[in-house]
Coordinates of C-alpha atoms in Angstrom, one line a residue:
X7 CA 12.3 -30.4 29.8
X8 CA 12.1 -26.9 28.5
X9 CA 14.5 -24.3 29.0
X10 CA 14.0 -21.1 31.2
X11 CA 13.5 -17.8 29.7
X12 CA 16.8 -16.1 27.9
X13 CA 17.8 -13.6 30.3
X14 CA 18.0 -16.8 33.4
X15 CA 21.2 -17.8 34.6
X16 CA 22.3 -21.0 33.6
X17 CA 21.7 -23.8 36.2
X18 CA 24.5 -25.5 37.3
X19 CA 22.4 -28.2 39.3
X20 CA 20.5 -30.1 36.8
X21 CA 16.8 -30.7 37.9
X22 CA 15.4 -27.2 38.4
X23 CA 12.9 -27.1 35.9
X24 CA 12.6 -24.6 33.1
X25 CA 16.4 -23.5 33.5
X26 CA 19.0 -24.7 31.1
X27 CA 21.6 -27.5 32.3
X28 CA 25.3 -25.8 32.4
X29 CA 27.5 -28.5 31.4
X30 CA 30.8 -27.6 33.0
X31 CA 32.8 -30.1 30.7
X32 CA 30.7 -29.6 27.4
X33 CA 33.1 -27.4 24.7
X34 CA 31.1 -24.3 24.0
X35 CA 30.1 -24.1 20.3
X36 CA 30.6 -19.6 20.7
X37 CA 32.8 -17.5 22.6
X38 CA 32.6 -13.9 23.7
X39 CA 34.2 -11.4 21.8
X40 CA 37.2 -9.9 23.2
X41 CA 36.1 -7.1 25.0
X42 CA 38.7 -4.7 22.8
X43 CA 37.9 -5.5 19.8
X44 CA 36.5 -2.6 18.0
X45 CA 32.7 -2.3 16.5
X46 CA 32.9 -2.5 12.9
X47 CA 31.9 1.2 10.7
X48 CA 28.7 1.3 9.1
X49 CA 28.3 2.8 5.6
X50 CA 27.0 6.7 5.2
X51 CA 23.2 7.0 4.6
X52 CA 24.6 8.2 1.1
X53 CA 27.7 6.0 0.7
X54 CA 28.8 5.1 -2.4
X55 CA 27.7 1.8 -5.0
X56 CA 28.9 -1.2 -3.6
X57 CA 31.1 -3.2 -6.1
X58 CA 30.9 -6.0 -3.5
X59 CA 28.0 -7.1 -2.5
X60 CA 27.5 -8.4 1.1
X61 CA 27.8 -5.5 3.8
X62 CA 24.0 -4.5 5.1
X63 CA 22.5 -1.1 4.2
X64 CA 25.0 -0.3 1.0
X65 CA 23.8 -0.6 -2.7
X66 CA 25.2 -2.9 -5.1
X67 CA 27.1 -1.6 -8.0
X68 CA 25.7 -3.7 -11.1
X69 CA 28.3 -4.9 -13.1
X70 CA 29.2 -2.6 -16.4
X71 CA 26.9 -3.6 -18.8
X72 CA 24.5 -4.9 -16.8
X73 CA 20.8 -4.0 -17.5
X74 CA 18.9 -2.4 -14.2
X75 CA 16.3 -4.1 -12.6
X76 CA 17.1 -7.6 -14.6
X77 CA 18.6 -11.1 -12.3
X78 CA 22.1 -11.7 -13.6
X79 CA 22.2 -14.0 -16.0
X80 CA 21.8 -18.0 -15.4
X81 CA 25.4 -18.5 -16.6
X82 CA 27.0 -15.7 -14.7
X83 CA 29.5 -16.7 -12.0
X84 CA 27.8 -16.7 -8.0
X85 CA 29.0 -15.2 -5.4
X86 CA 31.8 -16.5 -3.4
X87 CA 30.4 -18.3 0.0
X88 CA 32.7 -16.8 2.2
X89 CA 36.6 -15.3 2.0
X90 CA 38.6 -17.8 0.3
X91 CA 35.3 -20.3 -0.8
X92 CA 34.9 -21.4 -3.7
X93 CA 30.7 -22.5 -4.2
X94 CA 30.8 -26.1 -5.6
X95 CA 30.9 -26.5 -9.3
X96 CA 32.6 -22.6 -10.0
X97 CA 36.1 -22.0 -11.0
X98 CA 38.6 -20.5 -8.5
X99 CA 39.5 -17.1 -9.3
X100 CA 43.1 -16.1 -10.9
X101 CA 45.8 -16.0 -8.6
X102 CA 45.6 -12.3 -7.8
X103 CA 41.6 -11.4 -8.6
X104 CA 39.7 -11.1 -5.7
X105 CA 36.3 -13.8 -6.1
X106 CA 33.0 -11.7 -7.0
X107 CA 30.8 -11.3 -3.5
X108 CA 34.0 -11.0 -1.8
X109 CA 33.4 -8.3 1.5
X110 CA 35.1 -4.7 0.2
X111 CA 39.0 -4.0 0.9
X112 CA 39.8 -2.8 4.3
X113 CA 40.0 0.4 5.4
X114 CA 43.5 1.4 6.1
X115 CA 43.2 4.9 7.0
X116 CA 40.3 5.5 9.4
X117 CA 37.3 8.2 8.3
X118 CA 36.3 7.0 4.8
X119 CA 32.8 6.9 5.1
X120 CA 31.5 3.5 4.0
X121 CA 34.6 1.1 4.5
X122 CA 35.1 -0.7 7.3
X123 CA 38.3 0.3 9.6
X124 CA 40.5 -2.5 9.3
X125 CA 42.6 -3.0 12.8
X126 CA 46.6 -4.6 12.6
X127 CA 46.7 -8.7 12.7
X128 CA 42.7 -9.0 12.4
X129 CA 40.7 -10.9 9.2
X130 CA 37.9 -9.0 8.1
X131 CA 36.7 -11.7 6.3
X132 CA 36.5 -14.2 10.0
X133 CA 32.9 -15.0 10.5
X134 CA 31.7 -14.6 13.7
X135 CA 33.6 -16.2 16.6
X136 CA 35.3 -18.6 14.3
X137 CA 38.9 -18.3 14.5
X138 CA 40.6 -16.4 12.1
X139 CA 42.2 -19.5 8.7
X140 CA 39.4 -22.0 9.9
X141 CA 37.5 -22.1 6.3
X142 CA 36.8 -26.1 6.2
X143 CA 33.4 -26.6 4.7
X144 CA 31.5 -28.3 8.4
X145 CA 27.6 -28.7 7.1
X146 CA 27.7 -31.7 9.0
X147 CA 24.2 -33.3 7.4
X148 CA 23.2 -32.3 3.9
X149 CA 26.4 -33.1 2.1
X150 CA 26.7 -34.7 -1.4
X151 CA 26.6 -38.7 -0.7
X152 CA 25.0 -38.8 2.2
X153 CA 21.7 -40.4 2.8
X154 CA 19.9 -37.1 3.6
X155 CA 21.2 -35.3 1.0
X156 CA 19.0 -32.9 -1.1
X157 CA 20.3 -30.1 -3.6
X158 CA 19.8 -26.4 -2.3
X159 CA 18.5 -28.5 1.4
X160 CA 15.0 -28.9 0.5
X161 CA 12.6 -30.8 -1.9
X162 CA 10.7 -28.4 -4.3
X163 CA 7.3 -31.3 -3.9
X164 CA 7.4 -30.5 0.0
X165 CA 6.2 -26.8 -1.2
X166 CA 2.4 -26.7 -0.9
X167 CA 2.3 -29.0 2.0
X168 CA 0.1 -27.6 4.5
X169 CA -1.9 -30.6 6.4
X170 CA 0.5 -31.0 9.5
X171 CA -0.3 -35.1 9.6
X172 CA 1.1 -35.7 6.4
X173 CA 4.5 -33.6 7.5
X174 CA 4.6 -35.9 10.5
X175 CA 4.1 -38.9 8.5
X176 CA 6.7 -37.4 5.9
X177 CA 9.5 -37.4 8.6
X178 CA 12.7 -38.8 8.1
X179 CA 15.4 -39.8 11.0
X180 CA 19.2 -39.2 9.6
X181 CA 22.0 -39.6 12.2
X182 CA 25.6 -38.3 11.8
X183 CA 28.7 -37.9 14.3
X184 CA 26.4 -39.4 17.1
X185 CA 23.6 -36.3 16.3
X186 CA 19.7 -37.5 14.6
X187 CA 19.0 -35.2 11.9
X188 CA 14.9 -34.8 11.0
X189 CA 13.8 -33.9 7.3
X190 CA 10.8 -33.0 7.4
X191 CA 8.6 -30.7 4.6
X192 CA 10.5 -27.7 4.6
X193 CA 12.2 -27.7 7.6
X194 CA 15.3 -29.7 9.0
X195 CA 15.6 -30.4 12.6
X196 CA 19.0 -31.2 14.5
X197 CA 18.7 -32.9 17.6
X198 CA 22.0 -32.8 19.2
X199 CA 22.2 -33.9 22.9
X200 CA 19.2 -32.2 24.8
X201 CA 19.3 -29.3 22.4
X202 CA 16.8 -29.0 19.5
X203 CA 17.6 -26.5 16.5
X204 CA 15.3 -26.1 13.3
X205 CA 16.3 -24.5 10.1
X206 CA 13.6 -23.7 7.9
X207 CA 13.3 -23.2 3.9
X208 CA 14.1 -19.3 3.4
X209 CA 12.3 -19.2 0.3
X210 CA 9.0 -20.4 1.0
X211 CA 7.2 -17.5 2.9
X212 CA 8.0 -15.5 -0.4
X213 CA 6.4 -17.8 -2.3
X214 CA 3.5 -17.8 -0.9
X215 CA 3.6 -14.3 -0.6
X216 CA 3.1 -14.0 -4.5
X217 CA 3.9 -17.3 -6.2
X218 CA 3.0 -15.1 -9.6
X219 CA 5.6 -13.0 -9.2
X220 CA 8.4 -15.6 -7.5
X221 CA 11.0 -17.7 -9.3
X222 CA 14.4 -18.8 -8.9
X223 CA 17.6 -20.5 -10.4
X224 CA 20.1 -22.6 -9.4
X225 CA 23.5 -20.9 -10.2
X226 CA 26.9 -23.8 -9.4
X227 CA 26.0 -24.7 -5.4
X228 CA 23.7 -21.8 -4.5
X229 CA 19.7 -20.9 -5.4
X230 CA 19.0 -17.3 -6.2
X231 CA 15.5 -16.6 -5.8
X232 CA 13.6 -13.1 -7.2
X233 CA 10.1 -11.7 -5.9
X234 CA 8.7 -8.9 -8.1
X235 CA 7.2 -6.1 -6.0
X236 CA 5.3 -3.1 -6.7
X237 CA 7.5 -0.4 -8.1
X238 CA 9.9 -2.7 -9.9
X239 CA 11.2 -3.6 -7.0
X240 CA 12.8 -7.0 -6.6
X241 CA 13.6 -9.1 -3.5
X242 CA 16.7 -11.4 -4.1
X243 CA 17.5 -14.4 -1.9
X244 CA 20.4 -16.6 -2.0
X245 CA 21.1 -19.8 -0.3
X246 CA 23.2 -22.4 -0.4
X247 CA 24.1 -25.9 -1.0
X248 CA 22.6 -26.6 2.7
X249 CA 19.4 -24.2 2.4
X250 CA 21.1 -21.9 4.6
X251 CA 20.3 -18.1 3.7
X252 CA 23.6 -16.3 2.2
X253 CA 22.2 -12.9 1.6
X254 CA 19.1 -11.2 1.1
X255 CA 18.8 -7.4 -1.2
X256 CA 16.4 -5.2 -2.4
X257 CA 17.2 -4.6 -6.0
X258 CA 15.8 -1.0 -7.5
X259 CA 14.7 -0.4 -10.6
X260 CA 17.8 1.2 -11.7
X261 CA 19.7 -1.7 -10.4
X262 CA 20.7 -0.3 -7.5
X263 CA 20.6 -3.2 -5.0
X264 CA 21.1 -2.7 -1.3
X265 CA 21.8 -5.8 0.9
X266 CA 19.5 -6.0 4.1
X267 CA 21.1 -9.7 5.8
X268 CA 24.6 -10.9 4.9
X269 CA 24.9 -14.0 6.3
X270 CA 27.3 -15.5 4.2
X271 CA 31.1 -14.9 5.8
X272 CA 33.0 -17.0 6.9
X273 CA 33.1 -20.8 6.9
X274 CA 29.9 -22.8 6.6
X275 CA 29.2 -24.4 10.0
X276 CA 26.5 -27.1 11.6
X277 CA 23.6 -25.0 13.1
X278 CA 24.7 -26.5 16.8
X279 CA 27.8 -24.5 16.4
X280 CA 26.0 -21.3 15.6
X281 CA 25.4 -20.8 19.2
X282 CA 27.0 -17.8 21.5
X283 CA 28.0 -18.1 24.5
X284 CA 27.8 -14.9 26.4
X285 CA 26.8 -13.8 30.0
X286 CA 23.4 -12.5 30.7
X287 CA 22.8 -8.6 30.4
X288 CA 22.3 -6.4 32.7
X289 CA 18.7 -4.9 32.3
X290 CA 18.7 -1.3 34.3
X291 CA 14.8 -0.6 32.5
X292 CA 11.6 -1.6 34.2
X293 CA 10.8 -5.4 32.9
X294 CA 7.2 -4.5 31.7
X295 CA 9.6 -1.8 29.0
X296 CA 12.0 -4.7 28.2
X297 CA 9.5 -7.3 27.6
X298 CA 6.6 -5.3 26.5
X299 CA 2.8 -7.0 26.8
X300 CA 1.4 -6.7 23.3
X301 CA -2.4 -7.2 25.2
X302 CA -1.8 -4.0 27.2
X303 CA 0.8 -1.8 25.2
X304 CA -0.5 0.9 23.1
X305 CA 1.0 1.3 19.8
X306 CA 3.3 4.2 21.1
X307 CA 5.0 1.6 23.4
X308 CA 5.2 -1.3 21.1
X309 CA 7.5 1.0 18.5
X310 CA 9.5 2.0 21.3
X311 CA 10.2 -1.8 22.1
X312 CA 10.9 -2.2 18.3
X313 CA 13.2 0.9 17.9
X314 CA 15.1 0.7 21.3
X315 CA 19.0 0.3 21.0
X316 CA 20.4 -2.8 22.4
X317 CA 20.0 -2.6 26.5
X318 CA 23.7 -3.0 26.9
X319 CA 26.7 -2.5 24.4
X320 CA 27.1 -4.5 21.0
X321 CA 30.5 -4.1 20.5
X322 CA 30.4 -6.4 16.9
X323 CA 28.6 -7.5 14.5
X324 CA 27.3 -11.2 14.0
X325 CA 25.6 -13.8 11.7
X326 CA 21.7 -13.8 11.4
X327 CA 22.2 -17.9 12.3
X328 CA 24.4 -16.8 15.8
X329 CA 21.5 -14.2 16.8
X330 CA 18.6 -17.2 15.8
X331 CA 20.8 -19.3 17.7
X332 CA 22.0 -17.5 21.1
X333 CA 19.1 -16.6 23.6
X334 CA 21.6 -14.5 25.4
X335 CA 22.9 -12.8 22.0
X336 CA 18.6 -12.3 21.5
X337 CA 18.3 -10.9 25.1
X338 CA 20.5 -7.9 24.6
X339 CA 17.8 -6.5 22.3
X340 CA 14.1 -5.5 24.1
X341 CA 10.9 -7.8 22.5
X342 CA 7.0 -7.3 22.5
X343 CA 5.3 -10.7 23.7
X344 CA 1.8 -11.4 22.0
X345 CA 0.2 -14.1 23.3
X346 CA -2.8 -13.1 21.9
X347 CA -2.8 -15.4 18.6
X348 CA -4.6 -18.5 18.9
X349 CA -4.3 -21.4 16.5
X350 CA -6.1 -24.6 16.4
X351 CA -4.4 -27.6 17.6
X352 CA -2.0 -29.0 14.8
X353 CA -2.5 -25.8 12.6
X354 CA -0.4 -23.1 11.7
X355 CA -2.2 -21.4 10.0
X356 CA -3.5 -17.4 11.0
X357 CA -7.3 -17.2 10.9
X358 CA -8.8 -13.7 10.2
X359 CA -10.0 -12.4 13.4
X360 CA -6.8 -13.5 14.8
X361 CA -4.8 -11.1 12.0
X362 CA -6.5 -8.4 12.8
X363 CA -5.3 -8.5 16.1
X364 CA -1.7 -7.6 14.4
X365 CA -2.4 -4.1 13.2
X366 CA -0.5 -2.2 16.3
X367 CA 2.7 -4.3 16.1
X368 CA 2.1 -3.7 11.7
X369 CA 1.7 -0.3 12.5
X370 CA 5.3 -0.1 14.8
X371 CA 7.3 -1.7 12.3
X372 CA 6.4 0.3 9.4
X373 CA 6.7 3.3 11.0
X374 CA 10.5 2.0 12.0
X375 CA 11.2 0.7 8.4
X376 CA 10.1 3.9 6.7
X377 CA 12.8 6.0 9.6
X378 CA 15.1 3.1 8.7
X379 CA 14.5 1.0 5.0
X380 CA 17.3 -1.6 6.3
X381 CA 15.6 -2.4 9.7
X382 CA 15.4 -5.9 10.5
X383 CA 13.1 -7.7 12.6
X384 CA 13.2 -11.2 13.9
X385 CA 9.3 -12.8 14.1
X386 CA 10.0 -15.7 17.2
X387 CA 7.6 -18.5 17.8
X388 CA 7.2 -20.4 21.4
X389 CA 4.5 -23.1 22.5
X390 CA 4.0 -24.3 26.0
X391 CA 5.4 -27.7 26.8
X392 CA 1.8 -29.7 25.8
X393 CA 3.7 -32.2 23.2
X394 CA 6.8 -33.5 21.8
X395 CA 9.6 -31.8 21.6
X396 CA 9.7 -32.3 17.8
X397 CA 6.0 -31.5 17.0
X398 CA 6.7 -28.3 19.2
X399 CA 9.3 -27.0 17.4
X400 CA 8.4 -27.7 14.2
X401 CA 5.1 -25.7 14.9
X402 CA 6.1 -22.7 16.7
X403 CA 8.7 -22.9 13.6
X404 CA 5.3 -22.6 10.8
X405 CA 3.7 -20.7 12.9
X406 CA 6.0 -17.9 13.2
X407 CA 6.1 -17.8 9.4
X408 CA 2.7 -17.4 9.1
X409 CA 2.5 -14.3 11.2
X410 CA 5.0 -12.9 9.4
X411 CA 3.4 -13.6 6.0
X412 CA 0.3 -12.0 7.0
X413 CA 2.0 -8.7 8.6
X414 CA 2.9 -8.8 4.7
X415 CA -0.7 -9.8 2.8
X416 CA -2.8 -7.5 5.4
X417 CA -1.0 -5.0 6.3
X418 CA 2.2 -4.3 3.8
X419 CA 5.8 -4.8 5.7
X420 CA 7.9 -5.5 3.6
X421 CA 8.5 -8.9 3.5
X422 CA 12.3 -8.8 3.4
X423 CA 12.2 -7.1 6.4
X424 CA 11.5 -9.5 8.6
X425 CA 13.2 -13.3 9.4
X426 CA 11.5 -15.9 11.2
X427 CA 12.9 -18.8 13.9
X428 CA 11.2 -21.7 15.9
X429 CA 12.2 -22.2 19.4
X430 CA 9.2 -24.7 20.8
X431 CA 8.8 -25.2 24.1
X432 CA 12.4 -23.5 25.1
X433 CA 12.2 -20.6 27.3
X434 CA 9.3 -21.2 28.6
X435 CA 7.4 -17.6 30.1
X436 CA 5.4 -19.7 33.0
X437 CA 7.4 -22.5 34.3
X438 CA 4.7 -25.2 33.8
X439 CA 4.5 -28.5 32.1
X440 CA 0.9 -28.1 31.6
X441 CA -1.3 -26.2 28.9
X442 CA -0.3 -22.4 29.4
X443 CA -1.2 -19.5 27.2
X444 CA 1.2 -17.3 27.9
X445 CA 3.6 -19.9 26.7
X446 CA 1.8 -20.2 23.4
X447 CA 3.0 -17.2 22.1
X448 CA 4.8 -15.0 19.0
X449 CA 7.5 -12.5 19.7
X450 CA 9.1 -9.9 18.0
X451 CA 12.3 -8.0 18.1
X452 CA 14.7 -5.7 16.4
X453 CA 17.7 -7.4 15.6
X454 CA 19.1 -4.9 13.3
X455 CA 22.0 -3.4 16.3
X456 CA 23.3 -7.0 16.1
X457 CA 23.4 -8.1 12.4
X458 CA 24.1 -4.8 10.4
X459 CA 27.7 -2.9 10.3
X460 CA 27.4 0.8 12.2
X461 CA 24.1 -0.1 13.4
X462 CA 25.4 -2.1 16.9
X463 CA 24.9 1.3 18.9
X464 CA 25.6 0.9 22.7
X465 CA 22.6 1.2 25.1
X466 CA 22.4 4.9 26.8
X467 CA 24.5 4.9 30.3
X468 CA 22.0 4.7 32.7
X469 CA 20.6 8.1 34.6

């Protein structure tokens, strides 16, 4: 049965279609944030190198020596995983030497521009809502002697697959701890009571973005992976063991390198326990400015929806995973529905005349990354509830991918810009079982407010 859209209350009688079941005596994988627990600071437009990489929107100091614009080198030592990880097959650091990729120190003394403030008795380096000294290594699935596992979480042969029969007939059923784990080409699907999750190879819509100009390396237990760009620019992904995207930079020429998703602190978690659980928000704007209709926006509207602070307060920052993973965490930023992108059944991939349809919501998001270089923008895909729940998914997975690969190929945003999430036949628009078009649909949203450090600014108080 699909779930109701994000912003509906949870349904505490089962059997009201298109709302999700509460569970009154199911442990909730997230929990809110205490309401006084400050916002963390954001780094000056002109703040200094980062030594440290990992905190959104600052540059990366190359190490001394190091020659600009180059990948370090195969041998060099990867970034830790989290505070206090150690990546499989590295070294701990001395007793004393903080690991390289570790988040910078603390800010003692509020006002330096940059650092975050560090508050009395709190970790900077706790991810999320874990709580703080929980750093046990939870993947839960792709683990080293397990049945499913596969180094870096997916198979370089599954790369070029593209025929959607032969990625059904190349499924594989895992279970673990009483969940059924689905490998499929490229993507891995958790099935864990009447929830479906999908995590999907981070690597492969910037290979097929320029497979000239793409290569990677595996480095201990993580991949980096570099895409040339025009300019001398570079694009540099990491994931780990699991597949699960650490961190993703834009390296200049001169080495400069400026991270634009850290998703990498804290302890490495199942995807089922990447999930928030937070109230609905309050929406005080009309519902046609909150969910804008790509079909009858102009392009004026559309950037509004995309450059909008969050509809009510952010008061910290969170993991890419938690915000691909919480509708409620999603709702608290406004979206622009097209359900004007048609596919053939069993295809995902985006036929001309239906790109061309994707030039106003291009044009919004450049205009917003050239105001802001580190915007991020999170590319959803639905489907109605015609199919299995699996097929679904995995579909609405592809075929968000593909629309944001061709907002890259036709009309040049940048690719790094933009992250990409499945969700199926969840939240369905128009509560139907049947065939519905307005189901069938691609959404976009800034998620920037709820992923970067300074950039979680509160919604206006309403007038």
């Amino acid at each position: 049965m699909p779930n109701a859209a994000p912003n509906a209350a949870p349904n505490a009688a089962p059997g009201v279609p298109g709302r999700p079941v509460q569970r009154p005596d199911a442990a909730q994988p997230g929990t809110q944030p205490s309401p006084n627990a400050p916002p963390n600071a954001g780094p000056a437009p002109n703040a200094a190198p980062n030594p440290s990489p990992g905190v959104p929107g600052r540059p990366v100091q190359p190490p001394e020596g190091a020659r600009p614009g180059t990948p370090p080198a195969p041998n060099a030592a990867p970034p830790a995983a989290g505070p206090g990880a150690v990546p499989p097959g590295a070294q701990p650091a001395p007793q004393g030497v903080a690991p390289q990729g570790a988040p910078p120190a603390p800010n003692a003394a509020p006002g330096v521009p940059g650092r975050p403030v560090q508050p009395p008795g709190v970790d900077p380096g706790a991810r999320g809502d874990l709580p703080v000294g929980r750093a046990e290594d939870r993947r839960g699935f792709n683990v080293p002697g397990r049945p499913g596992y596969v180094p870096g979480g997916f198979r370089d042969e599954d790369e070029d697959i593209r025929d959607y029969g032969r990625i059904q007939r190349d499924r594989r059923e895992f279970n673990e701890d009483g969940r059924t784990y689905i490998r499929e080409p490229g993507r891995i699907i958790v099935r864990d009571r009447d929830n479906y999750y999908i995590r999907h190879d981070e690597t492969e819509r910037f290979r097929d973005i320029d497979r000239g100009g793409f290569r990677r390396e595996r480095r201990g237990g993580e991949t980096y992976s570099y895409l040339d760009r025009p300019g001398g620019e570079q694009i540099v992904t990491v994931v780990d063991d699991d597949g699960r995207l650490l961190r993703r930079s834009r390296r200049f020429r001169d080495g400069r390198e400026v991270v634009i998703i850290d998703n990498a602190y804290g302890a490495r978690r199942p995807i089922y326990e990447d999930v928030v659980d937070l109230p609905p928000p309050d929406i005080r704007i009309p519902r046609e400015r909150y969910v804008v209709d790509y079909e009858r926006a102009d392009e004026r509207t559309v950037y509004e929806a995309l450059s909008a602070p969050p509809v009510v307060p952010v008061d910290r920052r969170y993991t890419l995973d938690q915000v691909r993973y919480s509708p409620q965490l999603r709702a608290r930023m406004r979206s622009v529905d097209i359900d004007t992108i048609t596919f053939d059944t069993g295809s995902f991939t985006v036929t001309p005349d239906q790109a061309a349809r994707l030039s106003t919501i291009a044009a919004a998001i450049n205009q917003a990354i050239r105001n802001n270089p580190q915007e991020v923008f999170l590319i959803e895909g639905y489907t109605d509830a015609v199919g299995s729940d699996v097929d679904n998914l995995s579909l609405s997975d592809r075929r968000a991918q593909s629309v944001a690969t061709v907002l890259t190929q036709r009309f040049q945003v940048p690719p790094e810009n933009l992250t990409t999430q499945g969700y199926g036949e969840q939240y369905l628009k128009v509560n139907t079982q049947g065939a519905s078009r307005e189901n069938r649909r691609v959404t976009v949203r800034r998620i920037t407010p709820l992923i970067q450090q300074g950039q979680a600014e509160g919604a206006p108080p309403p007038r």
